[in-house]
mmCIF file of C-alpha atoms in Angstrom:
data_model
loop_
_atom_site.group_PDB
_atom_site.id
_atom_site.type_symbol
_atom_site.label_atom_id
_atom_site.label_comp_id
_atom_site.label_asym_id
_atom_site.label_seq_id
_atom_site.Cartn_x
_atom_site.Cartn_y
_atom_site.Cartn_z
ATOM 1 C CA MET A 1 11.273 48.218 -48.048
ATOM 2 C CA GLU A 2 10.775 44.737 -46.591
ATOM 3 C CA THR A 3 11.599 41.212 -47.648
ATOM 4 C CA LEU A 4 8.884 38.592 -47.921
ATOM 5 C CA SER A 5 10.128 36.844 -44.799
ATOM 6 C CA SER A 6 10.017 40.132 -42.895
ATOM 7 C CA VAL A 7 6.412 40.582 -44.014
ATOM 8 C CA TYR A 8 5.683 37.308 -42.223
ATOM 9 C CA LEU A 9 7.473 38.462 -39.093
ATOM 10 C CA LYS A 10 5.641 41.786 -39.119
ATOM 11 C CA CYS A 11 2.355 39.943 -39.329
ATOM 12 C CA GLY A 12 3.312 37.830 -36.343
ATOM 13 C CA VAL A 13 3.371 34.512 -38.172
ATOM 14 C CA SER A 14 6.221 32.172 -38.972
ATOM 15 C CA TRP A 15 7.193 31.098 -42.476
ATOM 16 C CA PRO A 16 4.863 28.162 -43.257
ATOM 17 C CA LYS A 17 6.315 24.712 -42.629
ATOM 18 C CA ASN A 18 5.602 23.570 -46.177
ATOM 19 C CA PHE A 19 6.420 26.917 -47.764
ATOM 20 C CA PRO A 20 10.046 26.697 -48.957
ATOM 21 C CA THR A 21 12.412 29.623 -48.515
ATOM 22 C CA ASN A 22 14.649 28.642 -51.384
ATOM 23 C CA ALA A 23 14.430 26.753 -54.616
ATOM 24 C CA LYS A 24 16.419 23.761 -53.327
ATOM 25 C CA GLN A 25 13.588 22.834 -51.002
ATOM 26 C CA SER A 26 11.181 22.184 -53.868
ATOM 27 C CA GLN A 27 10.290 18.570 -54.544
ATOM 28 C CA LYS A 28 8.113 19.279 -57.573
ATOM 29 C CA SER A 29 9.973 20.015 -60.759
ATOM 30 C CA GLY A 30 6.908 20.494 -62.959
ATOM 31 C CA SER A 31 7.792 21.300 -66.533
ATOM 32 C CA GLY A 32 10.650 23.552 -65.420
ATOM 33 C CA SER A 33 11.095 27.233 -66.043
ATOM 34 C CA ASP A 34 12.502 26.482 -69.471
ATOM 35 C CA SER A 35 8.969 25.609 -70.598
ATOM 36 C CA GLY A 36 8.360 29.314 -70.988
ATOM 37 C CA ARG A 37 10.891 29.427 -73.815
ATOM 38 C CA GLN A 38 9.156 26.801 -75.903
ATOM 39 C CA HIS A 39 6.634 28.873 -77.842
ATOM 40 C CA ALA A 40 4.771 27.193 -80.663
ATOM 41 C CA GLN A 41 5.947 28.050 -84.149
ATOM 42 C CA GLY A 42 2.400 27.934 -85.429
ATOM 43 C CA LYS A 43 -1.067 27.334 -84.044
ATOM 44 C CA PRO A 44 -2.831 24.211 -85.340
ATOM 45 C CA PRO A 45 -6.608 24.240 -85.601
ATOM 46 C CA LEU A 46 -8.328 23.446 -82.332
ATOM 47 C CA TYR A 47 -10.857 20.626 -82.332
ATOM 48 C CA PHE A 48 -13.746 19.948 -80.047
ATOM 49 C CA ALA A 49 -16.829 17.824 -80.249
ATOM 50 C CA ILE A 50 -19.943 19.274 -81.819
ATOM 51 C CA LYS A 51 -22.942 16.952 -81.694
ATOM 52 C CA THR A 52 -25.472 17.429 -84.433
ATOM 53 C CA ARG A 53 -28.752 15.692 -85.137
ATOM 54 C CA GLU A 54 -27.004 13.673 -87.853
ATOM 55 C CA THR A 55 -24.028 12.623 -85.747
ATOM 56 C CA SER A 56 -25.555 12.179 -82.299
ATOM 57 C CA LYS A 57 -26.268 8.494 -82.884
ATOM 58 C CA GLN A 58 -22.784 7.801 -84.194
ATOM 59 C CA GLY A 59 -20.756 9.839 -81.746
ATOM 60 C CA SER A 60 -19.163 13.236 -82.081
ATOM 61 C CA LEU A 61 -17.992 15.008 -85.179
ATOM 62 C CA GLN A 62 -14.557 16.546 -84.740
ATOM 63 C CA THR A 63 -14.866 20.028 -86.160
ATOM 64 C CA PRO A 64 -11.970 22.511 -86.416
ATOM 65 C CA HIS A 65 -12.384 25.860 -84.752
ATOM 66 C CA SER A 66 -9.701 28.493 -84.933
ATOM 67 C CA ALA A 67 -9.014 29.973 -81.520
ATOM 68 C CA PRO A 68 -9.409 33.696 -80.972
ATOM 69 C CA GLN A 69 -6.055 35.388 -81.390
ATOM 70 C CA LEU A 70 -5.524 35.699 -77.672
ATOM 71 C CA HIS A 71 -1.783 35.290 -77.914
ATOM 72 C CA SER A 72 -1.815 38.931 -78.922
ATOM 73 C CA ALA A 73 -4.462 39.511 -76.251
ATOM 74 C CA MET A 74 -2.117 38.018 -73.639
ATOM 75 C CA GLU A 75 0.421 40.540 -74.814
ATOM 76 C CA ASP A 76 -2.417 43.034 -74.489
ATOM 77 C CA VAL A 77 -2.599 42.155 -70.785
ATOM 78 C CA ARG A 78 1.010 43.241 -70.465
ATOM 79 C CA ALA A 79 0.708 46.201 -72.839
ATOM 80 C CA THR A 80 -2.499 47.623 -71.388
ATOM 81 C CA SER A 81 -1.264 47.118 -67.828
ATOM 82 C CA ALA A 82 1.899 49.053 -68.714
ATOM 83 C CA TRP A 83 -0.279 51.745 -70.308
ATOM 84 C CA VAL A 84 -2.306 52.077 -67.110
ATOM 85 C CA ALA A 85 0.860 52.197 -64.995
ATOM 86 C CA SER A 86 2.247 55.039 -67.127
ATOM 87 C CA ARG A 87 -0.907 57.109 -66.575
ATOM 88 C CA SER A 88 -1.892 56.040 -63.086
ATOM 89 C CA SER A 89 -3.150 58.715 -60.717
ATOM 90 C CA HIS A 90 -3.546 56.681 -57.541
ATOM 91 C CA VAL A 91 -0.963 53.856 -57.705
ATOM 92 C CA LEU A 92 2.743 54.228 -58.457
ATOM 93 C CA VAL A 93 5.016 51.411 -59.584
ATOM 94 C CA ASP A 94 8.261 52.262 -57.784
ATOM 95 C CA SER A 95 11.205 51.226 -59.963
ATOM 96 C CA ALA A 96 13.650 51.782 -57.133
ATOM 97 C CA GLY A 97 11.488 49.628 -54.883
ATOM 98 C CA ILE A 98 11.514 46.850 -57.467
ATOM 99 C CA GLU A 99 15.302 46.967 -57.711
ATOM 100 C CA LYS A 100 15.653 46.818 -53.919
ATOM 101 C CA VAL A 101 13.362 43.796 -53.679
ATOM 102 C CA VAL A 102 15.118 41.994 -56.510
ATOM 103 C CA SER A 103 18.508 42.667 -54.892
ATOM 104 C CA THR A 104 17.376 40.658 -51.845
ATOM 105 C CA ILE A 105 16.195 37.669 -53.878
ATOM 106 C CA GLU A 106 18.727 34.911 -54.428
ATOM 107 C CA SER A 107 16.253 32.478 -55.971
ATOM 108 C CA ILE A 108 12.499 32.143 -56.336
ATOM 109 C CA PRO A 109 11.044 29.509 -54.024
ATOM 110 C CA LYS A 110 9.334 26.709 -55.914
ATOM 111 C CA VAL A 111 6.167 26.768 -53.874
ATOM 112 C CA GLU A 112 4.215 23.534 -53.937
ATOM 113 C CA TRP A 113 0.922 24.188 -55.706
ATOM 114 C CA ASP A 114 -1.109 22.428 -52.997
ATOM 115 C CA PHE A 115 1.133 23.224 -50.051
ATOM 116 C CA GLU A 116 -1.983 23.616 -47.899
ATOM 117 C CA GLY A 117 -3.356 20.150 -48.837
ATOM 118 C CA ILE A 118 -6.823 21.514 -49.627
ATOM 119 C CA HIS A 119 -7.365 20.545 -53.282
ATOM 120 C CA TYR A 120 -8.881 17.489 -54.909
ATOM 121 C CA PHE A 121 -6.467 15.541 -57.109
ATOM 122 C CA ASP A 122 -6.783 12.145 -58.750
ATOM 123 C CA ASN A 123 -4.465 12.767 -61.718
ATOM 124 C CA GLY A 124 -7.358 12.488 -64.173
ATOM 125 C CA PRO A 125 -10.294 14.252 -65.846
ATOM 126 C CA LEU A 126 -12.211 14.634 -62.594
ATOM 127 C CA THR A 127 -9.426 16.863 -61.273
ATOM 128 C CA VAL A 128 -9.776 19.067 -64.347
ATOM 129 C CA GLN A 129 -13.539 19.313 -63.754
ATOM 130 C CA TYR A 130 -12.906 20.178 -60.111
ATOM 131 C CA LEU A 131 -10.403 22.904 -60.990
ATOM 132 C CA PHE A 132 -12.684 24.491 -63.571
ATOM 133 C CA VAL A 133 -15.572 24.635 -61.096
ATOM 134 C CA LEU A 134 -13.196 25.946 -58.428
ATOM 135 C CA ASP A 135 -11.911 28.716 -60.682
ATOM 136 C CA ALA A 136 -15.423 29.612 -61.822
ATOM 137 C CA LEU A 137 -16.236 30.365 -58.162
ATOM 138 C CA ASN A 138 -12.860 31.743 -57.082
ATOM 139 C CA PHE A 139 -13.697 35.360 -56.305
ATOM 140 C CA CYS A 140 -14.800 37.836 -53.655
ATOM 141 C CA PHE A 141 -14.466 36.152 -50.262
ATOM 142 C CA TRP A 142 -13.790 39.245 -48.161
ATOM 143 C CA PRO A 143 -17.417 40.307 -47.396
ATOM 144 C CA ASP A 144 -17.656 37.262 -45.105
ATOM 145 C CA GLU A 145 -14.734 37.558 -42.697
ATOM 146 C CA ASP A 146 -14.852 33.831 -41.942
ATOM 147 C CA LEU A 147 -14.791 32.752 -45.588
ATOM 148 C CA ASN A 148 -11.647 32.339 -47.668
ATOM 149 C CA TYR A 149 -10.270 30.454 -50.643
ATOM 150 C CA ASP A 150 -9.366 27.457 -48.491
ATOM 151 C CA ASP A 151 -13.027 27.004 -47.565
ATOM 152 C CA LEU A 152 -14.011 26.948 -51.227
ATOM 153 C CA ALA A 153 -11.245 24.587 -52.335
ATOM 154 C CA SER A 154 -11.625 22.155 -49.453
ATOM 155 C CA GLY A 155 -15.433 22.340 -49.533
ATOM 156 C CA LEU A 156 -15.550 21.436 -53.219
ATOM 157 C CA LYS A 157 -12.976 18.701 -52.597
ATOM 158 C CA ALA A 158 -15.117 17.139 -49.866
ATOM 159 C CA ALA A 159 -18.233 17.387 -52.038
ATOM 160 C CA LEU A 160 -16.518 15.574 -54.880
ATOM 161 C CA GLN A 161 -15.093 12.898 -52.603
ATOM 162 C CA ASN A 162 -18.591 12.305 -51.283
ATOM 163 C CA ASP A 163 -20.256 12.289 -54.726
ATOM 164 C CA LYS A 164 -18.188 11.874 -57.897
ATOM 165 C CA SER A 165 -21.068 13.200 -60.011
ATOM 166 C CA ALA A 166 -21.413 16.458 -58.057
ATOM 167 C CA PHE A 167 -19.812 18.484 -60.857
ATOM 168 C CA ASP A 168 -21.387 16.757 -63.827
ATOM 169 C CA ALA A 169 -22.453 19.369 -66.380
ATOM 170 C CA ASP A 170 -26.163 18.654 -66.048
ATOM 171 C CA ARG A 171 -26.006 19.076 -62.284
ATOM 172 C CA LEU A 172 -24.017 22.293 -62.488
ATOM 173 C CA GLN A 173 -26.901 23.790 -64.457
ATOM 174 C CA LYS A 174 -29.393 23.152 -61.651
ATOM 175 C CA TYR A 175 -27.708 24.233 -58.425
ATOM 176 C CA THR A 176 -29.474 26.863 -56.344
ATOM 177 C CA GLY A 177 -27.907 29.145 -53.766
ATOM 178 C CA PRO A 178 -28.952 26.978 -50.803
ATOM 179 C CA GLN A 179 -27.731 23.853 -52.608
ATOM 180 C CA LEU A 180 -24.345 25.463 -53.256
ATOM 181 C CA ARG A 181 -24.123 26.361 -49.585
ATOM 182 C CA GLU A 182 -24.972 22.794 -48.671
ATOM 183 C CA LEU A 183 -22.333 21.542 -51.085
ATOM 184 C CA LEU A 184 -19.721 23.710 -49.373
ATOM 185 C CA ARG A 185 -21.200 23.113 -45.909
ATOM 186 C CA TRP A 186 -21.407 26.868 -45.438
ATOM 187 C CA PRO A 187 -23.995 28.028 -42.878
ATOM 188 C CA ARG A 188 -25.125 31.302 -44.460
ATOM 189 C CA PRO A 189 -25.474 33.011 -47.851
ATOM 190 C CA LEU A 190 -22.225 33.356 -49.769
ATOM 191 C CA PRO A 191 -20.945 36.725 -50.984
ATOM 192 C CA LEU A 192 -22.354 37.388 -54.469
ATOM 193 C CA GLU A 193 -24.200 34.093 -54.168
ATOM 194 C CA ASP A 194 -26.538 34.725 -57.104
ATOM 195 C CA GLU A 195 -23.555 35.444 -59.333
ATOM 196 C CA ARG A 196 -21.810 32.265 -58.201
ATOM 197 C CA VAL A 197 -24.895 30.234 -59.043
ATOM 198 C CA ARG A 198 -25.232 31.965 -62.402
ATOM 199 C CA LEU A 199 -21.624 31.160 -63.263
ATOM 200 C CA LEU A 200 -22.055 27.513 -62.260
ATOM 201 C CA HIS A 201 -25.022 27.328 -64.629
ATOM 202 C CA GLU A 202 -22.985 28.989 -67.382
ATOM 203 C CA VAL A 203 -20.174 26.462 -66.951
ATOM 204 C CA GLY A 204 -22.557 23.516 -67.003
ATOM 205 C CA ILE A 205 -24.479 24.714 -70.045
ATOM 206 C CA GLU A 206 -21.435 25.505 -72.173
ATOM 207 C CA LEU A 207 -19.524 22.371 -71.194
ATOM 208 C CA GLU A 208 -22.536 20.284 -72.197
ATOM 209 C CA ARG A 209 -23.131 22.257 -75.379
ATOM 210 C CA ASN A 210 -19.626 22.148 -76.820
ATOM 211 C CA PHE A 211 -17.356 19.874 -74.764
ATOM 212 C CA GLU A 212 -19.475 16.798 -74.014
ATOM 213 C CA GLY A 213 -19.834 18.022 -70.443
ATOM 214 C CA LYS A 214 -16.147 17.671 -69.605
ATOM 215 C CA ALA A 215 -13.610 20.381 -68.817
ATOM 216 C CA SER A 216 -10.924 17.869 -69.768
ATOM 217 C CA ASN A 217 -12.162 18.068 -73.370
ATOM 218 C CA LEU A 218 -11.823 21.836 -73.185
ATOM 219 C CA VAL A 219 -8.207 21.426 -72.090
ATOM 220 C CA GLN A 220 -7.441 18.871 -74.765
ATOM 221 C CA CYS A 221 -8.598 21.369 -77.395
ATOM 222 C CA CYS A 222 -5.847 23.826 -76.537
ATOM 223 C CA GLY A 223 -2.959 21.904 -78.112
ATOM 224 C CA LYS A 224 -0.794 22.118 -74.968
ATOM 225 C CA SER A 225 -0.960 25.915 -75.142
ATOM 226 C CA ALA A 226 -1.889 27.900 -72.055
ATOM 227 C CA VAL A 227 -2.600 30.890 -74.283
ATOM 228 C CA ASN A 228 -5.043 28.887 -76.388
ATOM 229 C CA LEU A 229 -6.707 27.620 -73.225
ATOM 230 C CA VAL A 230 -7.197 31.168 -71.941
ATOM 231 C CA ALA A 231 -8.587 32.019 -75.383
ATOM 232 C CA LEU A 232 -11.103 29.187 -75.362
ATOM 233 C CA VAL A 233 -12.217 29.855 -71.813
ATOM 234 C CA ALA A 234 -12.727 33.556 -72.496
ATOM 235 C CA ARG A 235 -14.461 32.790 -75.772
ATOM 236 C CA HIS A 236 -16.952 30.247 -74.446
ATOM 237 C CA PHE A 237 -17.537 31.400 -70.861
ATOM 238 C CA PRO A 238 -18.467 35.095 -70.554
ATOM 239 C CA GLY A 239 -17.979 35.029 -66.787
ATOM 240 C CA PHE A 240 -14.227 34.700 -67.378
ATOM 241 C CA ARG A 241 -13.969 37.775 -69.646
ATOM 242 C CA ASP A 242 -12.075 39.960 -67.226
ATOM 243 C CA HIS A 243 -11.537 43.291 -68.955
ATOM 244 C CA THR A 244 -12.573 46.864 -68.344
ATOM 245 C CA VAL A 245 -12.156 50.410 -69.650
ATOM 246 C CA TYR A 246 -9.661 52.877 -68.177
ATOM 247 C CA LYS A 247 -9.432 56.497 -69.353
ATOM 248 C CA GLY A 248 -11.064 55.538 -72.631
ATOM 249 C CA ARG A 249 -8.920 52.472 -73.349
ATOM 250 C CA GLN A 250 -9.796 48.814 -72.883
ATOM 251 C CA VAL A 251 -7.662 46.981 -70.336
ATOM 252 C CA PHE A 252 -7.324 43.187 -70.255
ATOM 253 C CA LEU A 253 -6.546 41.117 -67.148
ATOM 254 C CA TYR A 254 -8.159 37.652 -67.500
ATOM 255 C CA LYS A 255 -7.403 36.614 -63.923
ATOM 256 C CA ARG A 256 -9.613 33.528 -63.582
ATOM 257 C CA ALA A 257 -9.011 32.255 -67.113
ATOM 258 C CA GLN A 258 -5.281 32.452 -66.516
ATOM 259 C CA ILE A 259 -5.481 30.871 -63.091
ATOM 260 C CA PHE A 260 -7.255 27.843 -64.553
ATOM 261 C CA ALA A 261 -4.244 27.232 -66.800
ATOM 262 C CA ALA A 262 -1.866 27.917 -63.915
ATOM 263 C CA ASP A 263 -3.784 25.579 -61.598
ATOM 264 C CA LEU A 264 -3.612 22.785 -64.160
ATOM 265 C CA TRP A 265 0.119 23.345 -64.610
ATOM 266 C CA GLY A 266 0.679 23.327 -60.864
ATOM 267 C CA ALA A 267 -1.629 20.424 -60.035
ATOM 268 C CA PHE A 268 -0.328 18.094 -62.734
ATOM 269 C CA GLY A 269 3.284 19.172 -62.363
ATOM 270 C CA GLY A 270 3.526 20.368 -65.943
ATOM 271 C CA GLN A 271 2.544 16.965 -67.301
ATOM 272 C CA GLY A 272 -0.608 15.468 -68.812
ATOM 273 C CA TYR A 273 -3.484 17.927 -68.548
ATOM 274 C CA GLY A 274 -1.028 20.458 -67.106
ATOM 275 C CA GLU A 275 1.528 20.343 -69.921
ATOM 276 C CA PHE A 276 1.787 23.736 -71.616
ATOM 277 C CA LYS A 277 4.625 24.653 -73.926
ATOM 278 C CA ASP A 278 3.990 28.368 -73.408
ATOM 279 C CA ILE A 279 3.344 28.616 -69.679
ATOM 280 C CA GLY A 280 5.724 31.587 -69.658
ATOM 281 C CA SER A 281 3.147 33.599 -71.605
ATOM 282 C CA LEU A 282 0.861 33.939 -68.572
ATOM 283 C CA THR A 283 1.049 36.963 -66.293
ATOM 284 C CA ILE A 284 0.242 37.138 -62.604
ATOM 285 C CA MET A 285 -3.397 36.782 -61.605
ATOM 286 C CA ALA A 286 -4.380 40.276 -60.522
ATOM 287 C CA ASP A 287 -6.445 39.985 -57.353
ATOM 288 C CA TYR A 288 -6.572 41.850 -54.037
ATOM 289 C CA ILE A 289 -3.840 39.915 -52.206
ATOM 290 C CA VAL A 290 -0.874 40.475 -54.544
ATOM 291 C CA PRO A 291 -1.250 44.300 -54.686
ATOM 292 C CA ALA A 292 -1.238 44.419 -50.893
ATOM 293 C CA VAL A 293 1.931 42.309 -50.712
ATOM 294 C CA LEU A 294 3.614 44.475 -53.346
ATOM 295 C CA ARG A 295 2.727 47.551 -51.350
ATOM 296 C CA GLN A 296 4.171 45.963 -48.213
ATOM 297 C CA LEU A 297 7.383 45.275 -50.117
ATOM 298 C CA GLY A 298 7.652 48.876 -51.311
ATOM 299 C CA VAL A 299 7.025 47.980 -54.950
ATOM 300 C CA LEU A 300 3.689 49.821 -55.118
ATOM 301 C CA LYS A 301 2.909 53.171 -53.531
ATOM 302 C CA TYR A 302 -0.622 54.503 -53.054
ATOM 303 C CA SER A 303 -1.987 58.026 -53.043
ATOM 304 C CA PRO A 304 -3.086 59.378 -49.649
ATOM 305 C CA ALA A 305 -6.745 59.122 -50.639
ATOM 306 C CA LEU A 306 -6.419 55.494 -51.760
ATOM 307 C CA THR A 307 -4.400 54.635 -48.665
ATOM 308 C CA SER A 308 -7.125 56.117 -46.467
ATOM 309 C CA THR A 309 -9.857 54.169 -48.256
ATOM 310 C CA ILE A 310 -8.019 50.852 -47.918
ATOM 311 C CA GLU A 311 -6.944 51.375 -44.326
ATOM 312 C CA SER A 312 -10.494 52.312 -43.318
ATOM 313 C CA SER A 313 -11.838 49.180 -45.083
ATOM 314 C CA GLY A 314 -13.827 51.298 -47.503
ATOM 315 C CA GLU A 315 -15.134 49.753 -50.692
ATOM 316 C CA ILE A 316 -13.667 50.608 -54.092
ATOM 317 C CA GLY A 317 -16.091 50.273 -56.978
ATOM 318 C CA PRO A 318 -15.377 47.808 -59.783
ATOM 319 C CA GLY A 319 -14.079 49.547 -62.892
ATOM 320 C CA THR A 320 -13.082 52.725 -61.060
ATOM 321 C CA GLU A 321 -9.691 54.237 -61.785
ATOM 322 C CA GLU A 322 -8.409 53.167 -58.381
ATOM 323 C CA GLU A 323 -9.475 49.544 -58.836
ATOM 324 C CA VAL A 324 -8.091 49.221 -62.355
ATOM 325 C CA GLU A 325 -4.802 50.822 -61.320
ATOM 326 C CA LEU A 326 -4.379 48.477 -58.353
ATOM 327 C CA ARG A 327 -4.696 45.436 -60.583
ATOM 328 C CA ALA A 328 -2.944 46.651 -63.726
ATOM 329 C CA CYS A 329 -0.036 48.196 -61.834
ATOM 330 C CA SER A 330 0.433 44.902 -60.000
ATOM 331 C CA VAL A 331 0.697 43.045 -63.311
ATOM 332 C CA HIS A 332 3.181 45.578 -64.655
ATOM 333 C CA ALA A 333 5.252 45.651 -61.470
ATOM 334 C CA VAL A 334 5.620 41.873 -61.315
ATOM 335 C CA GLU A 335 6.543 41.766 -65.012
ATOM 336 C CA LYS A 336 9.354 44.205 -64.231
ATOM 337 C CA MET A 337 10.380 42.086 -61.246
ATOM 338 C CA ARG A 338 10.375 38.974 -63.406
ATOM 339 C CA GLU A 339 12.570 40.618 -66.036
ATOM 340 C CA LEU A 340 15.133 41.747 -63.463
ATOM 341 C CA ILE A 341 15.173 38.417 -61.633
ATOM 342 C CA SER A 342 15.544 36.539 -64.910
ATOM 343 C CA LYS A 343 18.464 38.752 -65.881
ATOM 344 C CA LYS A 344 20.060 38.371 -62.465
ATOM 345 C CA SER A 345 19.646 34.598 -62.282
ATOM 346 C CA GLY A 346 20.399 33.839 -65.916
ATOM 347 C CA ARG A 347 17.238 31.772 -66.326
ATOM 348 C CA GLN A 348 13.685 32.566 -67.297
ATOM 349 C CA VAL A 349 11.502 33.123 -64.262
ATOM 350 C CA LEU A 350 7.800 32.512 -64.756
ATOM 351 C CA SER A 351 5.151 35.000 -63.725
ATOM 352 C CA VAL A 352 3.051 32.095 -62.426
ATOM 353 C CA GLU A 353 5.891 31.211 -60.050
ATOM 354 C CA LEU A 354 6.055 34.761 -58.753
ATOM 355 C CA ASP A 355 2.279 34.897 -58.460
ATOM 356 C CA LEU A 356 2.039 31.785 -56.305
ATOM 357 C CA TRP A 357 4.958 32.949 -54.171
ATOM 358 C CA LEU A 358 3.513 36.408 -53.534
ATOM 359 C CA TRP A 359 -0.039 35.149 -53.036
ATOM 360 C CA ALA A 360 1.051 32.426 -50.604
ATOM 361 C CA ALA A 361 2.955 35.033 -48.603
ATOM 362 C CA GLY A 362 -0.053 37.326 -48.525
ATOM 363 C CA VAL A 363 -2.673 34.816 -47.423
ATOM 364 C CA GLN A 364 -0.484 33.848 -44.466
ATOM 365 C CA CYS A 365 -0.532 37.454 -43.251
ATOM 366 C CA THR A 366 -3.838 37.956 -41.469
ATOM 367 C CA SER A 367 -3.158 41.654 -40.825
ATOM 368 C CA LEU A 368 -2.472 42.466 -44.476
ATOM 369 C CA GLN A 369 -4.726 45.336 -45.558
ATOM 370 C CA HIS A 370 -6.110 44.851 -49.057
ATOM 371 C CA HIS A 371 -8.587 46.750 -51.162
ATOM 372 C CA ARG A 372 -12.239 45.713 -51.137
ATOM 373 C CA THR A 373 -14.151 45.473 -54.396
ATOM 374 C CA LEU A 374 -17.306 43.485 -55.131
ATOM 375 C CA SER A 375 -16.346 41.704 -58.335
ATOM 376 C CA ILE A 376 -16.862 38.337 -59.989
ATOM 377 C CA TYR A 377 -13.395 38.502 -61.556
ATOM 378 C CA TYR A 378 -11.288 38.086 -58.405
#
């Protein structure tokens, strides 16, 4: 079993200069970990603008829409992930490994959301639009060994700095593959490029149809609830509906819908568009980096067959038992880590804090071996 810092050393890289090793180094307080305790007592109706033929000349009619009951669905992420972990054939959540890791943790580093300095931020609606476009495209970089998340985030940032209308809803509906490449200044076709273009179109069409073209209106509809935001995103944008079937049971993960809420919370420091009273309801964002870090730490153990596939860079099909187990077991394992750390520290630790910490550690480790799945969800 290894500590996170030893993972860095094993990979031959030093702990990042702007990546704090303890909570005292954090300069961003955000909304504080106590925000996770402040659950709403009741859910008010959500409102967003619906333009009709009768109202289009006068402005927008504010019409109530009850959100899907995704608070229970967020619990379903935890419950179905635990169900997978209890029946997993290829991935084991090692309780002893979790306890060993937690015993080495004195405090969770408060990692700066933009510690790399690669994101656009102007403290306003344009940042929200940027983040929604970013998270619509935030998946499957590994087929191009030179491409990573930083290229996407910084490329979209540069595009927006060059042209403030680049992510207007009407323009999102018209981008082609070559135009997206030009926007990102990428010299060759992107992995799953057609899917990325399709999802851009989907975002543009639905934002224009129901939210006056602005992701900020989408956020304002959620009533400062991250759970409601995940609900609205999953309801209106099919490309964010990250769920699958495992051994006859539906499993919910919602990685990119959750990361949009988490990105807002991190970018705005828990204030303004990033203020959520229930940020503690989110889980980790199950991708291909966090499982690999958890395995390195001794929290996850793989079957010999799965180990061989990953170490030989073989592909794992989306929706296969192996792929679902890797993601669901990661969610369950980090929930168990969070519970133990919270008990040890006497304060509520957020899953989004653990997610950013583990992910930031993983992306710094260039030799980290992760699974390879062609998927639009991560």
